[in-house]
mmCIF file of C-alpha atoms in Angstrom:
data_model
loop_
_atom_site.group_PDB
_atom_site.id
_atom_site.type_symbol
_atom_site.label_atom_id
_atom_site.label_comp_id
_atom_site.label_asym_id
_atom_site.label_seq_id
_atom_site.Cartn_x
_atom_site.Cartn_y
_atom_site.Cartn_z
ATOM 1 C CA UNK E 24 -13.711 26.983 -16.570
ATOM 2 C CA UNK E 25 -13.375 24.204 -19.091
ATOM 3 C CA UNK E 26 -17.123 23.666 -19.100
ATOM 4 C CA UNK E 27 -17.528 26.980 -20.844
ATOM 5 C CA UNK E 28 -16.530 25.204 -24.031
ATOM 6 C CA UNK E 29 -19.689 23.164 -24.114
ATOM 7 C CA UNK E 30 -22.147 25.892 -23.179
ATOM 8 C CA UNK E 31 -20.432 29.154 -23.957
ATOM 9 C CA UNK E 32 -19.619 30.894 -27.157
ATOM 10 C CA UNK E 33 -16.392 29.084 -27.870
ATOM 11 C CA UNK E 34 -17.890 25.771 -28.672
ATOM 12 C CA UNK E 35 -15.142 25.258 -31.226
ATOM 13 C CA UNK E 36 -12.324 24.914 -28.692
ATOM 14 C CA UNK E 37 -12.317 21.259 -27.681
ATOM 15 C CA UNK E 38 -10.070 18.480 -26.428
ATOM 16 C CA UNK E 39 -9.202 15.985 -29.142
ATOM 17 C CA UNK E 40 -7.111 12.836 -28.825
ATOM 18 C CA UNK E 41 -4.904 10.820 -31.114
ATOM 19 C CA UNK E 42 -3.217 7.443 -30.548
ATOM 20 C CA UNK E 43 0.512 7.715 -31.329
ATOM 21 C CA UNK E 44 3.706 5.694 -31.286
ATOM 22 C CA UNK E 45 6.337 7.049 -28.911
ATOM 23 C CA UNK E 46 8.580 7.815 -31.899
ATOM 24 C CA UNK E 47 5.888 9.966 -33.564
ATOM 25 C CA UNK E 48 6.618 12.685 -31.008
ATOM 26 C CA UNK E 49 10.073 13.268 -32.560
ATOM 27 C CA UNK E 50 11.555 13.992 -29.151
ATOM 28 C CA UNK E 51 14.479 11.674 -29.818
ATOM 29 C CA UNK E 52 13.265 8.645 -27.864
ATOM 30 C CA UNK E 53 13.713 5.171 -29.303
ATOM 31 C CA UNK E 54 10.847 3.184 -27.917
ATOM 32 C CA UNK E 55 8.140 0.859 -29.099
ATOM 33 C CA UNK E 56 5.680 2.046 -26.474
ATOM 34 C CA UNK E 57 2.571 3.997 -27.423
ATOM 35 C CA UNK E 58 0.507 6.794 -25.949
ATOM 36 C CA UNK E 59 -2.637 8.836 -26.240
ATOM 37 C CA UNK E 60 -1.865 12.456 -27.082
ATOM 38 C CA UNK E 61 -4.631 14.952 -26.265
ATOM 39 C CA UNK E 62 -4.618 18.443 -27.709
ATOM 40 C CA UNK E 63 -6.765 21.565 -27.806
ATOM 41 C CA UNK E 64 -8.103 22.777 -31.081
ATOM 42 C CA UNK E 65 -10.912 24.866 -32.478
ATOM 43 C CA UNK E 66 -11.792 28.477 -32.879
ATOM 44 C CA UNK E 67 -11.896 31.184 -30.210
ATOM 45 C CA UNK E 68 -13.333 33.766 -32.590
ATOM 46 C CA UNK E 69 -16.339 34.737 -30.547
ATOM 47 C CA UNK E 70 -15.020 37.373 -28.180
ATOM 48 C CA UNK E 71 -15.336 36.068 -24.700
ATOM 49 C CA UNK E 72 -14.640 39.015 -22.457
ATOM 50 C CA UNK E 73 -15.122 42.739 -22.672
ATOM 51 C CA UNK E 74 -11.354 42.902 -23.025
ATOM 52 C CA UNK E 75 -11.535 40.820 -26.192
ATOM 53 C CA UNK E 76 -14.385 42.958 -27.521
ATOM 54 C CA UNK E 77 -12.464 46.176 -26.938
ATOM 55 C CA UNK E 78 -9.390 44.728 -28.628
ATOM 56 C CA UNK E 79 -11.435 43.727 -31.623
ATOM 57 C CA UNK E 80 -13.082 47.153 -31.849
ATOM 58 C CA UNK E 81 -9.796 48.991 -31.511
ATOM 59 C CA UNK E 82 -8.261 46.813 -34.186
ATOM 60 C CA UNK E 83 -11.175 47.506 -36.499
ATOM 61 C CA UNK E 84 -10.837 51.245 -35.910
ATOM 62 C CA UNK E 85 -7.088 50.955 -36.482
ATOM 63 C CA UNK E 86 -6.384 52.544 -33.108
ATOM 64 C CA UNK E 87 -3.970 49.713 -32.467
ATOM 65 C CA UNK E 88 -2.000 47.798 -35.048
ATOM 66 C CA UNK E 89 -3.095 44.247 -35.644
ATOM 67 C CA UNK E 90 -0.438 41.639 -35.143
ATOM 68 C CA UNK E 91 0.727 43.244 -31.945
ATOM 69 C CA UNK E 92 -2.269 41.997 -30.018
ATOM 70 C CA UNK E 93 -3.354 38.443 -29.831
ATOM 71 C CA UNK E 94 -6.767 36.941 -30.012
ATOM 72 C CA UNK E 95 -7.764 34.390 -27.412
ATOM 73 C CA UNK E 96 -6.139 31.059 -28.160
ATOM 74 C CA UNK E 97 -7.532 27.597 -27.716
ATOM 75 C CA UNK E 98 -4.947 26.244 -25.282
ATOM 76 C CA UNK E 99 -4.654 23.657 -22.501
ATOM 77 C CA UNK E 100 -5.832 24.968 -19.137
ATOM 78 C CA UNK E 101 -4.630 21.772 -17.455
ATOM 79 C CA UNK E 102 -2.254 19.035 -18.462
ATOM 80 C CA UNK E 103 -2.661 15.285 -18.407
ATOM 81 C CA UNK E 104 -0.834 13.086 -15.897
ATOM 82 C CA UNK E 105 2.830 12.288 -16.477
ATOM 83 C CA UNK E 106 3.662 9.496 -18.882
ATOM 84 C CA UNK E 107 6.518 7.050 -18.404
ATOM 85 C CA UNK E 108 7.996 4.523 -20.781
ATOM 86 C CA UNK E 109 10.956 2.195 -21.164
ATOM 87 C CA UNK E 110 13.112 2.813 -24.238
ATOM 88 C CA UNK E 111 14.841 0.210 -26.419
ATOM 89 C CA UNK E 112 18.009 0.466 -24.315
ATOM 90 C CA UNK E 113 16.031 -0.313 -21.140
ATOM 91 C CA UNK E 114 16.175 3.260 -19.860
ATOM 92 C CA UNK E 115 13.068 4.820 -18.343
ATOM 93 C CA UNK E 116 11.854 8.263 -19.384
ATOM 94 C CA UNK E 117 9.091 10.449 -17.991
ATOM 95 C CA UNK E 118 7.169 13.018 -20.003
ATOM 96 C CA UNK E 119 5.615 15.890 -18.064
ATOM 97 C CA UNK E 120 3.111 18.431 -19.369
ATOM 98 C CA UNK E 121 3.074 16.704 -22.707
ATOM 99 C CA UNK E 122 -0.654 16.290 -23.260
ATOM 100 C CA UNK E 123 -3.732 18.403 -22.548
ATOM 101 C CA UNK E 124 -6.397 17.546 -19.997
ATOM 102 C CA UNK E 125 -8.757 20.544 -20.365
ATOM 103 C CA UNK E 126 -9.016 23.318 -22.925
ATOM 104 C CA UNK E 127 -10.092 26.917 -22.851
ATOM 105 C CA UNK E 128 -9.879 30.162 -24.775
ATOM 106 C CA UNK E 129 -7.161 32.023 -22.908
ATOM 107 C CA UNK M 23 -10.706 -1.968 -32.586
ATOM 108 C CA UNK M 24 -7.716 -3.432 -30.763
ATOM 109 C CA UNK M 25 -4.371 -2.465 -32.294
ATOM 110 C CA UNK M 26 -2.563 -5.323 -33.982
ATOM 111 C CA UNK M 27 -0.193 -6.649 -31.363
ATOM 112 C CA UNK M 28 3.357 -7.405 -32.341
ATOM 113 C CA UNK M 29 4.089 -11.088 -32.102
ATOM 114 C CA UNK M 30 6.141 -12.380 -29.253
ATOM 115 C CA UNK M 31 6.582 -9.482 -26.871
ATOM 116 C CA UNK M 32 3.723 -9.656 -24.424
ATOM 117 C CA UNK M 33 5.583 -7.422 -21.978
ATOM 118 C CA UNK M 34 5.726 -4.585 -24.504
ATOM 119 C CA UNK M 35 2.044 -5.079 -25.281
ATOM 120 C CA UNK M 36 1.256 -4.864 -21.564
ATOM 121 C CA UNK M 37 3.229 -1.616 -21.264
ATOM 122 C CA UNK M 38 1.308 -0.183 -24.217
ATOM 123 C CA UNK M 39 -1.987 -1.201 -22.674
ATOM 124 C CA UNK M 40 -0.962 0.387 -19.373
ATOM 125 C CA UNK M 41 -0.210 3.773 -20.903
ATOM 126 C CA UNK M 42 -3.530 3.755 -22.745
ATOM 127 C CA UNK M 43 -5.329 3.296 -19.402
ATOM 128 C CA UNK M 44 -5.489 6.442 -17.293
ATOM 129 C CA UNK M 45 -5.218 4.706 -13.912
ATOM 130 C CA UNK M 46 -2.339 2.449 -14.907
ATOM 131 C CA UNK M 47 -0.506 5.297 -16.663
ATOM 132 C CA UNK M 48 -0.794 7.530 -13.601
ATOM 133 C CA UNK M 49 0.383 4.989 -11.026
ATOM 134 C CA UNK M 50 3.118 3.747 -13.346
ATOM 135 C CA UNK M 51 4.746 7.167 -13.719
ATOM 136 C CA UNK M 52 4.089 7.720 -10.005
ATOM 137 C CA UNK M 53 6.624 4.946 -9.242
ATOM 138 C CA UNK M 54 8.958 5.393 -12.214
ATOM 139 C CA UNK M 55 9.602 8.977 -11.025
ATOM 140 C CA UNK M 56 10.941 8.233 -7.504
ATOM 141 C CA UNK M 57 12.557 4.955 -8.634
ATOM 142 C CA UNK M 58 14.660 6.721 -11.302
ATOM 143 C CA UNK M 59 15.481 10.048 -9.601
ATOM 144 C CA UNK M 60 18.940 10.032 -8.083
ATOM 145 C CA UNK M 61 19.554 11.924 -4.868
ATOM 146 C CA UNK M 62 22.833 13.607 -3.924
ATOM 147 C CA UNK M 63 24.576 10.484 -2.664
ATOM 148 C CA UNK M 64 22.240 7.642 -3.574
ATOM 149 C CA UNK M 65 20.986 6.140 -6.822
ATOM 150 C CA UNK M 66 17.421 6.873 -5.696
ATOM 151 C CA UNK M 67 15.253 7.258 -2.630
ATOM 152 C CA UNK M 68 14.515 3.565 -2.074
ATOM 153 C CA UNK M 69 11.862 4.234 0.561
ATOM 154 C CA UNK M 70 9.836 6.460 -1.776
ATOM 155 C CA UNK M 71 10.320 4.032 -4.659
ATOM 156 C CA UNK M 72 9.038 1.128 -2.537
ATOM 157 C CA UNK M 73 6.058 3.116 -1.343
ATOM 158 C CA UNK M 74 5.056 4.078 -4.893
ATOM 159 C CA UNK M 75 5.497 0.466 -6.052
ATOM 160 C CA UNK M 76 3.167 -0.756 -3.294
ATOM 161 C CA UNK M 77 0.647 1.865 -4.365
ATOM 162 C CA UNK M 78 0.915 0.718 -7.985
ATOM 163 C CA UNK M 79 0.093 -2.894 -7.101
ATOM 164 C CA UNK M 80 -2.589 -1.792 -4.641
ATOM 165 C CA UNK M 81 -4.462 0.541 -6.987
ATOM 166 C CA UNK M 82 -3.984 -0.722 -10.526
ATOM 167 C CA UNK M 83 -6.262 -3.584 -11.628
ATOM 168 C CA UNK M 84 -4.383 -6.915 -11.900
ATOM 169 C CA UNK M 85 -5.125 -7.075 -15.620
ATOM 170 C CA UNK M 86 -2.643 -4.241 -16.117
ATOM 171 C CA UNK M 87 -0.214 -4.610 -13.198
ATOM 172 C CA UNK M 88 0.143 -8.393 -13.575
ATOM 173 C CA UNK M 89 0.203 -7.906 -17.324
ATOM 174 C CA UNK M 90 3.550 -6.172 -17.011
ATOM 175 C CA UNK M 91 4.942 -8.255 -14.149
ATOM 176 C CA UNK M 92 3.880 -11.746 -15.265
ATOM 177 C CA UNK M 93 3.922 -11.422 -19.065
ATOM 178 C CA UNK M 94 5.086 -14.521 -20.935
ATOM 179 C CA UNK M 95 8.233 -14.196 -23.022
ATOM 180 C CA UNK M 96 10.013 -15.881 -25.889
ATOM 181 C CA UNK M 97 13.084 -13.679 -26.224
ATOM 182 C CA UNK M 98 15.543 -11.691 -24.164
ATOM 183 C CA UNK M 99 14.152 -8.300 -25.194
ATOM 184 C CA UNK M 100 10.923 -9.385 -23.542
ATOM 185 C CA UNK M 101 12.415 -10.944 -20.396
ATOM 186 C CA UNK M 102 14.696 -7.951 -19.868
ATOM 187 C CA UNK M 103 11.726 -5.622 -20.094
ATOM 188 C CA UNK M 104 9.883 -7.836 -17.600
ATOM 189 C CA UNK M 105 12.856 -7.726 -15.242
ATOM 190 C CA UNK M 106 12.895 -3.914 -15.473
ATOM 191 C CA UNK M 107 9.227 -3.578 -14.488
ATOM 192 C CA UNK M 108 9.996 -2.840 -10.843
ATOM 193 C CA UNK M 109 13.088 -0.684 -11.676
ATOM 194 C CA UNK M 110 15.404 -3.194 -9.954
ATOM 195 C CA UNK M 111 18.430 -0.889 -9.873
ATOM 196 C CA UNK M 112 16.548 1.097 -7.226
ATOM 197 C CA UNK M 113 13.914 -1.177 -5.710
ATOM 198 C CA UNK M 114 15.840 -4.464 -5.705
ATOM 199 C CA UNK M 115 19.626 -4.298 -5.948
ATOM 200 C CA UNK M 116 21.756 -3.043 -3.111
ATOM 201 C CA UNK M 117 25.469 -2.623 -2.512
ATOM 202 C CA UNK M 118 25.592 -5.731 -0.351
ATOM 203 C CA UNK M 119 23.592 -8.939 -0.480
ATOM 204 C CA UNK M 120 22.447 -9.761 3.048
ATOM 205 C CA UNK M 121 21.897 -13.286 4.334
ATOM 206 C CA UNK M 122 18.288 -14.292 3.645
ATOM 207 C CA UNK M 123 17.547 -15.128 7.281
ATOM 208 C CA UNK M 124 18.802 -11.702 8.363
ATOM 209 C CA UNK M 125 16.635 -10.128 5.687
ATOM 210 C CA UNK M 126 13.688 -12.144 6.975
ATOM 211 C CA UNK M 127 14.364 -10.760 10.462
ATOM 212 C CA UNK M 128 14.245 -7.161 9.216
ATOM 213 C CA UNK M 129 11.067 -7.967 7.299
ATOM 214 C CA UNK M 130 9.429 -9.289 10.461
ATOM 215 C CA UNK M 131 10.074 -5.980 12.213
ATOM 216 C CA UNK M 132 7.774 -4.221 9.743
ATOM 217 C CA UNK M 133 4.021 -4.771 9.919
ATOM 218 C CA UNK M 134 3.379 -4.694 6.154
ATOM 219 C CA UNK M 135 6.343 -6.873 5.277
ATOM 220 C CA UNK M 136 5.592 -9.413 8.018
ATOM 221 C CA UNK M 137 1.975 -9.905 6.985
ATOM 222 C CA UNK M 138 2.720 -10.024 3.278
ATOM 223 C CA UNK M 139 5.491 -12.540 3.724
ATOM 224 C CA UNK M 140 3.088 -14.682 5.736
ATOM 225 C CA UNK M 141 0.528 -14.387 2.921
ATOM 226 C CA UNK M 142 3.154 -15.450 0.418
ATOM 227 C CA UNK M 143 4.130 -18.554 2.400
ATOM 228 C CA UNK M 144 0.468 -19.451 2.867
ATOM 229 C CA UNK M 145 -0.811 -18.850 -0.635
ATOM 230 C CA UNK M 146 2.142 -20.044 -2.731
ATOM 231 C CA UNK M 147 2.763 -23.237 -0.743
ATOM 232 C CA UNK M 148 3.638 -25.961 -3.282
ATOM 233 C CA UNK M 149 1.906 -29.339 -3.142
ATOM 234 C CA UNK M 150 3.159 -31.920 -5.632
ATOM 235 C CA UNK M 151 0.013 -34.066 -5.427
ATOM 236 C CA UNK M 152 -2.412 -31.310 -6.422
ATOM 237 C CA UNK M 153 -3.339 -30.537 -10.038
ATOM 238 C CA UNK M 154 -2.230 -26.924 -9.776
ATOM 239 C CA UNK M 155 0.922 -27.811 -7.762
ATOM 240 C CA UNK M 156 -0.413 -25.467 -5.093
ATOM 241 C CA UNK M 157 -1.688 -26.530 -1.698
ATOM 242 C CA UNK M 158 -4.296 -23.755 -1.844
ATOM 243 C CA UNK M 159 -5.225 -24.498 -5.475
ATOM 244 C CA UNK M 160 -5.619 -20.772 -6.110
ATOM 245 C CA UNK M 161 -3.189 -19.090 -8.505
ATOM 246 C CA UNK M 162 -4.756 -15.641 -8.099
ATOM 247 C CA UNK M 163 -4.124 -15.612 -4.348
ATOM 248 C CA UNK M 164 -0.541 -16.754 -4.885
ATOM 249 C CA UNK M 165 0.164 -13.983 -7.426
ATOM 250 C CA UNK M 166 -1.527 -11.430 -5.194
ATOM 251 C CA UNK M 167 0.660 -12.485 -2.282
ATOM 252 C CA UNK M 168 3.819 -12.492 -4.423
ATOM 253 C CA UNK M 169 3.144 -9.051 -5.920
ATOM 254 C CA UNK M 170 2.339 -7.820 -2.414
ATOM 255 C CA UNK M 171 5.983 -8.326 -1.465
ATOM 256 C CA UNK M 172 7.085 -5.770 -4.058
ATOM 257 C CA UNK M 173 7.852 -2.576 -2.205
ATOM 258 C CA UNK M 174 8.938 -4.282 1.020
ATOM 259 C CA UNK M 175 12.515 -5.162 2.045
ATOM 260 C CA UNK M 176 11.640 -8.631 0.737
ATOM 261 C CA UNK M 177 11.033 -7.259 -2.806
ATOM 262 C CA UNK M 178 11.531 -10.191 -5.196
ATOM 263 C CA UNK M 179 12.505 -10.090 -8.863
ATOM 264 C CA UNK M 180 13.417 -12.448 -11.704
ATOM 265 C CA UNK M 181 17.006 -13.566 -11.218
ATOM 266 C CA UNK M 182 17.897 -14.403 -14.809
ATOM 267 C CA UNK M 183 16.573 -13.909 -18.303
ATOM 268 C CA UNK M 184 15.767 -17.499 -19.212
ATOM 269 C CA UNK M 185 13.549 -18.792 -16.429
ATOM 270 C CA UNK M 186 10.764 -17.788 -14.088
ATOM 271 C CA UNK M 187 13.050 -18.139 -11.066
ATOM 272 C CA UNK M 188 12.637 -15.309 -8.615
ATOM 273 C CA UNK M 189 14.365 -14.319 -5.387
ATOM 274 C CA UNK M 190 14.626 -11.443 -2.965
ATOM 275 C CA UNK M 191 17.968 -9.616 -2.830
ATOM 276 C CA UNK M 192 19.753 -12.026 -0.476
ATOM 277 C CA UNK M 193 21.785 -15.234 -0.427
ATOM 278 C CA UNK M 194 22.748 -17.970 2.021
ATOM 279 C CA UNK M 195 26.451 -17.291 2.430
ATOM 280 C CA UNK M 196 27.592 -17.009 6.062
ATOM 281 C CA UNK M 197 24.601 -18.983 7.295
ATOM 282 C CA UNK M 198 26.622 -21.155 9.678
ATOM 283 C CA UNK M 199 24.430 -23.761 11.297
ATOM 284 C CA UNK M 200 21.306 -22.245 9.768
ATOM 285 C CA UNK M 201 22.283 -23.074 6.193
ATOM 286 C CA UNK M 202 19.444 -25.597 5.709
ATOM 287 C CA UNK M 203 16.845 -23.197 7.036
ATOM 288 C CA UNK M 204 18.259 -20.430 4.847
ATOM 289 C CA UNK M 205 18.218 -22.563 1.691
ATOM 290 C CA UNK M 206 14.682 -23.681 2.434
ATOM 291 C CA UNK M 207 13.626 -20.041 2.654
ATOM 292 C CA UNK M 208 15.459 -19.023 -0.525
ATOM 293 C CA UNK M 209 14.212 -22.028 -2.489
ATOM 294 C CA UNK M 210 10.633 -21.200 -1.608
ATOM 295 C CA UNK M 211 11.179 -18.257 -3.984
ATOM 296 C CA UNK M 212 13.670 -19.705 -6.479
ATOM 297 C CA UNK M 213 12.302 -23.160 -6.965
ATOM 298 C CA UNK M 214 8.587 -22.961 -6.275
ATOM 299 C CA UNK M 215 6.418 -24.924 -8.747
ATOM 300 C CA UNK M 216 3.213 -23.418 -7.370
ATOM 301 C CA UNK M 217 4.427 -19.868 -8.040
ATOM 302 C CA UNK M 218 5.926 -20.787 -11.430
ATOM 303 C CA UNK M 219 2.704 -22.439 -12.552
ATOM 304 C CA UNK M 220 0.697 -19.455 -11.347
ATOM 305 C CA UNK M 221 2.905 -17.028 -13.308
ATOM 306 C CA UNK M 222 2.790 -19.272 -16.364
ATOM 307 C CA UNK M 223 -0.996 -19.625 -16.194
ATOM 308 C CA UNK M 224 -1.386 -15.869 -16.081
ATOM 309 C CA UNK M 225 1.097 -15.309 -18.912
ATOM 310 C CA UNK M 226 -0.551 -17.899 -21.137
ATOM 311 C CA UNK M 227 -4.004 -16.572 -20.414
ATOM 312 C CA UNK M 228 -5.143 -19.981 -19.227
ATOM 313 C CA UNK M 229 -7.205 -19.700 -16.054
ATOM 314 C CA UNK M 230 -8.541 -16.425 -17.447
ATOM 315 C CA UNK M 231 -11.627 -16.092 -15.270
ATOM 316 C CA UNK M 232 -9.633 -15.993 -12.103
ATOM 317 C CA UNK M 233 -8.119 -12.588 -12.970
ATOM 318 C CA UNK M 234 -11.337 -10.685 -13.067
ATOM 319 C CA UNK M 235 -12.161 -8.687 -9.895
ATOM 320 C CA UNK M 236 -11.142 -10.930 -7.062
ATOM 321 C CA UNK M 237 -13.630 -11.038 -4.246
ATOM 322 C CA UNK M 238 -12.113 -11.009 -0.804
ATOM 323 C CA UNK M 239 -11.968 -14.689 0.080
ATOM 324 C CA UNK M 240 -11.509 -15.118 3.776
ATOM 325 C CA UNK M 241 -10.340 -18.672 4.091
ATOM 326 C CA UNK M 242 -7.715 -17.907 6.687
ATOM 327 C CA UNK M 243 -6.771 -14.778 8.566
ATOM 328 C CA UNK M 244 -3.576 -14.650 6.540
ATOM 329 C CA UNK M 245 -5.405 -13.883 3.304
ATOM 330 C CA UNK M 246 -7.392 -10.948 4.642
ATOM 331 C CA UNK M 247 -4.585 -8.434 4.401
ATOM 332 C CA UNK M 248 -4.011 -9.068 0.714
ATOM 333 C CA UNK M 249 -7.697 -9.247 -0.094
ATOM 334 C CA UNK M 250 -8.347 -5.839 1.422
ATOM 335 C CA UNK M 251 -5.609 -4.371 -0.767
ATOM 336 C CA UNK M 252 -7.902 -4.695 -3.750
ATOM 337 C CA UNK M 253 -10.569 -2.417 -2.370
ATOM 338 C CA UNK M 254 -10.864 1.303 -3.020
ATOM 339 C CA UNK M 255 -9.349 2.124 -6.355
ATOM 340 C CA UNK M 256 -7.950 5.580 -5.659
ATOM 341 C CA UNK M 257 -9.670 8.591 -7.147
ATOM 342 C CA UNK M 258 -7.293 11.279 -5.983
ATOM 343 C CA UNK M 259 -6.021 13.215 -8.957
ATOM 344 C CA UNK M 260 -3.042 15.433 -9.338
ATOM 345 C CA UNK M 261 -4.070 18.544 -11.121
ATOM 346 C CA UNK M 262 -1.259 20.019 -13.166
ATOM 347 C CA UNK M 263 -3.170 23.278 -13.479
ATOM 348 C CA UNK M 264 -1.773 26.026 -15.650
ATOM 349 C CA UNK M 265 -2.231 29.559 -14.335
ATOM 350 C CA UNK M 266 -4.376 31.330 -16.902
ATOM 351 C CA UNK M 267 -3.375 34.894 -16.015
ATOM 352 C CA UNK M 268 -0.015 34.573 -17.785
ATOM 353 C CA UNK M 269 0.604 36.033 -21.214
ATOM 354 C CA UNK M 270 -0.806 33.631 -23.742
ATOM 355 C CA UNK M 271 1.889 31.520 -25.313
ATOM 356 C CA UNK M 272 2.097 31.100 -29.053
ATOM 357 C CA UNK M 273 -1.371 30.588 -30.419
ATOM 358 C CA UNK M 274 -1.344 27.590 -32.683
ATOM 359 C CA UNK M 275 -4.080 27.479 -35.211
ATOM 360 C CA UNK M 276 -5.124 23.895 -34.823
ATOM 361 C CA UNK M 277 -8.426 23.091 -36.386
ATOM 362 C CA UNK M 278 -10.599 20.189 -35.437
ATOM 363 C CA UNK M 279 -10.740 17.711 -38.238
ATOM 364 C CA UNK M 280 -14.293 17.044 -39.300
#
């Protein structure tokens, strides 16, 4: 499914990565360890399914009120492996589902 | 461009490098998880912790695994981090300290432990007349054999924060007539110049070429078990799939920076 991003209409929705310090996450951990954070970003404007097309059309015709329905979002469709680190007080922590592995318009 | 490394704490730098490498990151959290999860009446499931530790040293390239285990240190923050590498509260410490010869007996009952202990005695044999202080003159084989013991009942660790002395979780009290044999066994860990020099050489980055992919050297039958441990870097992946049929969660409007 993720491959759709490269070939399909939603070329904009891609996996991007950024190198961070553990403290940049603001999750309350005191650690000097670092990590790669991967996230999904980009546009999902091009309607992907008939469902999305119908929603768009109905919104345009004001048959349904905008704001109550959502467009497809560029979101993770799979998460990266768990990440573990040792904090400054020598306590281990494990982060699960913290970073994206694949993206899609869902 | 390599990030500027903080001065002094090589163990922290090794941990950073591990989490930036997908294989090391995966196998690291794969042992941290069982080694830090308490069960109803125990501090952890020691068997699962040991198994995951063996997998870590089997699958992760020595550059990363040794980087965390044999990093060189100048301060306590560093040595404490090094001591915590194997999560000793689960993998190492126990309520009672058995006699080392009894521990050796239980090791011999297990195929993996028996062969890895034999590798350790073969490959870390000190020899005062040799340049390296090792009879085998091969630091890489000694470190491979030592790290191979991690995850067995003979799991060794650093015993204090100001030296490279290591020992399994045992002592020589109640040895009776076997006290000399027991001390000889324990001192092979605690006071082994071959092993200390090997750890130091890795930590200082001297002997650098030896740490690149080690080809299985079959000098004796004892080395074959450790050599084969380096083959087949695992490719099995855990998937962490998210079901896509759910209601979409909040749609963040992240834009790709040009």
